[in-house]
Amino acid sequence: MMGCPEIVEDIFKEDSFLLAEKNAGKIIDREYSDKTMWKEIIYRFTKNKGAVIGMAAILIIIVFAIIGPYMSGYSYDAVDMSRQNLVPRIPGIEKLGVFDGTIKGIDQYAMKGLDHTYYYFGTDNMGRDLWTRVFTGTRISLFVAGVAVIIDMVIGVVFGMISGYFGGIVDLVMQRIIEIISGIPNLVVVTLLMIVLKPGLLTIILALMFTNWIGMSRLVRAQVLRLKEQEYVIAAKSLGASDLYIVFREILPNTLSSVIIMAMMSIPGAIFMESFLSFIGLGIPEPMASLGTLISNGYKSMMIYPHMVAIPVTLFAILMISFNLVADGLRDALDPKMKAG
Amino acid sequence: MTDNDINEEEVLLRVNNLKLYFRNNQKFTTKAVDGVSFIIHKGETYGLVGESGSGKTTIGRSIIRIYTPDGGEVYFMGNEISGPMNKQKRKYIANNIQMIFQDPMASLNPRKKVSDIIAQGLDIHHQFKTKEERTEKIYAILEKVGLSREQANRYPHQFSGGQRQRIGIARAVIMNPKLIIADEAISALDVSIQAQIVNLLKKIQEELSTTYLFIAHDLTMVKYISDRIGVLHLGHLVETGTTEEIFGNPIHPYTKALLSAIPHPNPRIEKSRTIIDYDYESSGIDYGKGVSHFIDGQHYVLATEDELTEWTKYYYGTCKEGECK
C-alpha cells in the first residue's frame, strides 16, 4: 500500500450543490423563446454595422432620388448656354472655401453676373443643372435595380424551380436553353436589340430580361435538387401533398434566404450594366440622364471641370458599395449555419 | 405460400411479390426489392430487419407510395393500394398509413412552426372545421407524445433529437392511421432516448391499437418491440416468423449470421461469441430460385428443397420427425 495517494472521502454538505449565480434561476431563456425567424434575422442584421450604414446610405439616396429633382427648381433638360460649365456653389458651405463656385480663385458665377444663383452640383457643358440631372439619373439606376430584382425573383426562381423539381427530360431541355442563352455575350444581345428598338430604358430592361436571371435560376435549381430529396419533403409527399403544396410550402421557404441574397447581389451588377451601356452609348439617350451617361459626358472634360465626373462617380460608388454591404449583411443574417454556432 | 391458417379478417396489410428496381443507367439496374411477400396482422408490430441496402426502406416507401412499385400488389384491408395512382387512393393511403422517418433533424421543415408541421396532414386534407378544432387537435397530440402545448409555436431547431422524433411521431399519429411505418425511427437517437421513443410507440399502440411496420437494423430493439419479424437480404425476404421462431430457431444461414452478430451485454459470454460468416457470392445460394417454405406456426423460409433439407438437418429441438436426417 506504500506510495498510494491518500483517499479523501467525499462528504457532501448542504451547500455543495448551489447555483453558480445568485439570480441563476431568473435567467430568461432567450434561446428558446418563441421568436419568429424574421425577428431573429432583423436582430442579426442590425448587429452588422456595415450593413446598417449601407442600408442608411441606400435610403438617403432613395429619398434624394425622389425629392432631389424638385429641390433646385431647374429641369434636367433645360439648356442654358449662358450658364455652362459652372462649378458647384452651395449656400452656407461656400464661406468655408469649398463649393464656392470658384476655379483657381476666380468666381465663375460673378463672371457671368449670377450673384444670387446657386447650382449645388454646378452645371454641365450645356448649362443644365447637374443636381437635378444626377438625381434623375439615380432614379433610373434605382429603377433598373428594382427591375433586376423582379426579373430575378420571377423568371429566375420560376425557371429554376420547375427545372429542379420536375427533373428528367424537363430539366434536360431547360438546362440546354440556359446554356444557349448564356453562350451569347450580353453586348451582342444589346447590339442586336438596338437594330429593332431605339436605345432607351425598354431596351436595357429587355437585355436584362434576356440574361440577368440565369445565375438565379441555376442557384434555385441546385437548391431544389438538394431540398426535394430531404425527408421533410418526402414526409409531405407521404401525407398526400400536391406538387404545388410541396413547392410553395416546403421547398420555397427554404430557398428564400439564398434567393434574397442572390437578388441583392444582382442589383449592383444590373446598375453597373445600365451605366456601362449608357457610357458606351447604347443606353439612355439624350437629354435623359443616367449615372452612366453623366459619367460618360463628364469624362470628356474631366481635366478642366473634374466636378462633372467626380459627383456622379462618387454617388455611383456609394450606391454600389451600399448594395454590396447590405447584400453581405443579409447573407450573414440569413445564413442558417450561423444559427447553429 | 401456404396461407391455410391465416384468417383474412385479421390481415391488415398484404404485400404480394413486390418488386422495385432502380435504373441507374441503361445497362445497370439495381433490384432493390425483388419479389417480397408478407402479411401484417391487425394490431401487431412487424419488424423488418436486414443490412443496409437490403431494401427495408424501399419496401416501406413503396407501401406508402413514395416510390411506385415495378411489380406486385399491396392490399390494405382488402383494398388494393398499388397500381395506378389517383386522388382518392392518395387520400385513402394518407388517412390509413403514416410514416415516421429516420432522421429527426431532416424530417422536419426548419422553416415551419411545430404546430404547422404536426397539422400538415390536417391542412392538406382539410380535416378540421374551425381553427379552434385544429388547435385542439394539435394540443391533444402534443400531450400524447409527451410535449407541452407551449412548444407548439417553436421551430424544430429549438428541440433536442428525441423531442424532434416525438414531433415526427405526432405528425403521423394525428391522422389516426391504422398502420404506421417506422422507418429506422430510432436509429439516429441516443440509446437512452431510443428506449423512451420505443416505449412511446408502444404506449400509442396500446391506446390507439395501431399496427406498426418497424424497419430497423438494431436486432435487440426489434426483438423487444416486434411480434413478428421478416429478415431481408438483397431485396429478398429470406425468413419470416414470430420473434420466438426467428430468434429461437433461425433456419436461413443469413439469419443465423445476422443473429450471431448481436453483441452480448455480459463480457464473459461476449468474449466467446463466435460470428458466423455469410457471403452470398460464395455460399452458392440463389435467392431467385428459392421459394417460400412453410416450417411451422408462422415460420417461412426462402429456400429450394435441397437447401431446406440441408439447413434443417442439423437443427435439434423443434424439428419434426422425418425432417431430420
PDB file of N, CA and C in Angstrom, chain B residues 245 247-251 256 296 310-321 323-325:
ATOM      1  N   GLU B 245     -39.808 -17.605 -33.037  1.00  0.00           N
ATOM      2  CA  GLU B 245     -39.391 -18.527 -34.097  1.00  0.00           C
ATOM      3  C   GLU B 245     -38.068 -18.096 -34.725  1.00  0.00           C
ATOM      4  N   PHE B 247     -35.736 -15.916 -33.460  1.00  0.00           N
ATOM      5  CA  PHE B 247     -34.600 -15.892 -32.537  1.00  0.00           C
ATOM      6  C   PHE B 247     -34.299 -17.271 -31.961  1.00  0.00           C
ATOM      7  N   GLY B 248     -35.345 -18.118 -31.818  1.00  0.00           N
ATOM      8  CA  GLY B 248     -35.138 -19.435 -31.235  1.00  0.00           C
ATOM      9  C   GLY B 248     -34.728 -20.473 -32.255  1.00  0.00           C
ATOM     10  N   ASN B 249     -35.203 -20.333 -33.469  1.00  0.00           N
ATOM     11  CA  ASN B 249     -34.974 -21.368 -34.467  1.00  0.00           C
ATOM     12  C   ASN B 249     -34.660 -20.749 -35.825  1.00  0.00           C
ATOM     13  N   PRO B 250     -33.545 -20.027 -35.920  1.00  0.00           N
ATOM     14  CA  PRO B 250     -33.216 -19.453 -37.223  1.00  0.00           C
ATOM     15  C   PRO B 250     -32.785 -20.560 -38.180  1.00  0.00           C
ATOM     16  N   ILE B 251     -33.312 -20.568 -39.378  1.00  0.00           N
ATOM     17  CA  ILE B 251     -33.012 -21.643 -40.319  1.00  0.00           C
ATOM     18  C   ILE B 251     -32.112 -21.158 -41.439  1.00  0.00           C
ATOM     19  N   LYS B 256     -28.983 -16.721 -39.372  1.00  0.00           N
ATOM     20  CA  LYS B 256     -28.055 -17.203 -38.346  1.00  0.00           C
ATOM     21  C   LYS B 256     -26.871 -16.252 -38.218  1.00  0.00           C
ATOM     22  N   ASP B 296     -43.258 -24.062 -39.534  1.00  0.00           N
ATOM     23  CA  ASP B 296     -44.370 -24.325 -38.617  1.00  0.00           C
ATOM     24  C   ASP B 296     -44.868 -22.996 -38.069  1.00  0.00           C
ATOM     25  N   GLU B 310     -30.921 -29.372 -46.214  1.00  0.00           N
ATOM     26  CA  GLU B 310     -29.550 -29.142 -45.754  1.00  0.00           C
ATOM     27  C   GLU B 310     -29.538 -28.300 -44.477  1.00  0.00           C
ATOM     28  N   TRP B 311     -30.332 -27.227 -44.465  1.00  0.00           N
ATOM     29  CA  TRP B 311     -30.309 -26.297 -43.336  1.00  0.00           C
ATOM     30  C   TRP B 311     -30.989 -26.848 -42.097  1.00  0.00           C
ATOM     31  N   THR B 312     -32.040 -27.657 -42.313  1.00  0.00           N
ATOM     32  CA  THR B 312     -32.816 -28.103 -41.150  1.00  0.00           C
ATOM     33  C   THR B 312     -32.231 -29.356 -40.519  1.00  0.00           C
ATOM     34  N   LYS B 313     -31.328 -30.049 -41.199  1.00  0.00           N
ATOM     35  CA  LYS B 313     -30.905 -31.354 -40.671  1.00  0.00           C
ATOM     36  C   LYS B 313     -30.085 -31.246 -39.391  1.00  0.00           C
ATOM     37  N   TYR B 314     -29.354 -30.139 -39.214  1.00  0.00           N
ATOM     38  CA  TYR B 314     -28.538 -30.014 -38.003  1.00  0.00           C
ATOM     39  C   TYR B 314     -29.357 -29.488 -36.846  1.00  0.00           C
ATOM     40  N   TYR B 315     -30.559 -29.103 -37.164  1.00  0.00           N
ATOM     41  CA  TYR B 315     -31.307 -28.464 -36.102  1.00  0.00           C
ATOM     42  C   TYR B 315     -31.937 -29.497 -35.193  1.00  0.00           C
ATOM     43  N   TYR B 316     -31.878 -29.229 -33.931  1.00  0.00           N
ATOM     44  CA  TYR B 316     -32.470 -30.150 -32.976  1.00  0.00           C
ATOM     45  C   TYR B 316     -33.559 -29.389 -32.236  1.00  0.00           C
ATOM     46  N   GLY B 317     -34.451 -30.120 -31.609  1.00  0.00           N
ATOM     47  CA  GLY B 317     -35.473 -29.446 -30.807  1.00  0.00           C
ATOM     48  C   GLY B 317     -36.809 -29.447 -31.512  1.00  0.00           C
ATOM     49  N   THR B 318     -37.095 -28.389 -32.238  1.00  0.00           N
ATOM     50  CA  THR B 318     -38.447 -28.260 -32.784  1.00  0.00           C
ATOM     51  C   THR B 318     -38.619 -29.030 -34.080  1.00  0.00           C
ATOM     52  N   CYS B 319     -37.558 -29.579 -34.653  1.00  0.00           N
ATOM     53  CA  CYS B 319     -37.726 -30.208 -35.956  1.00  0.00           C
ATOM     54  C   CYS B 319     -38.528 -31.487 -35.832  1.00  0.00           C
ATOM     55  N   LYS B 320     -39.365 -31.687 -36.833  1.00  0.00           N
ATOM     56  CA  LYS B 320     -40.323 -32.785 -36.729  1.00  0.00           C
ATOM     57  C   LYS B 320     -39.720 -34.068 -37.275  1.00  0.00           C
ATOM     58  N   GLU B 321     -40.416 -35.129 -36.977  1.00  0.00           N
ATOM     59  CA  GLU B 321     -39.963 -36.438 -37.443  1.00  0.00           C
ATOM     60  C   GLU B 321     -39.935 -36.479 -38.961  1.00  0.00           C
ATOM     61  N   GLU B 323     -38.034 -35.000 -40.914  1.00  0.00           N
ATOM     62  CA  GLU B 323     -37.285 -33.892 -41.499  1.00  0.00           C
ATOM     63  C   GLU B 323     -35.803 -34.006 -41.164  1.00  0.00           C
ATOM     64  N   CYS B 324     -35.520 -34.621 -39.990  1.00  0.00           N
ATOM     65  CA  CYS B 324     -34.119 -34.716 -39.583  1.00  0.00           C
ATOM     66  C   CYS B 324     -33.480 -35.931 -40.225  1.00  0.00           C
ATOM     67  N   LYS B 325     -32.380 -35.689 -40.827  1.00  0.00           N
ATOM     68  CA  LYS B 325     -31.720 -36.809 -41.494  1.00  0.00           C
ATOM     69  C   LYS B 325     -30.436 -37.192 -40.765  1.00  0.00           C
TER      70      LYS B 325
END
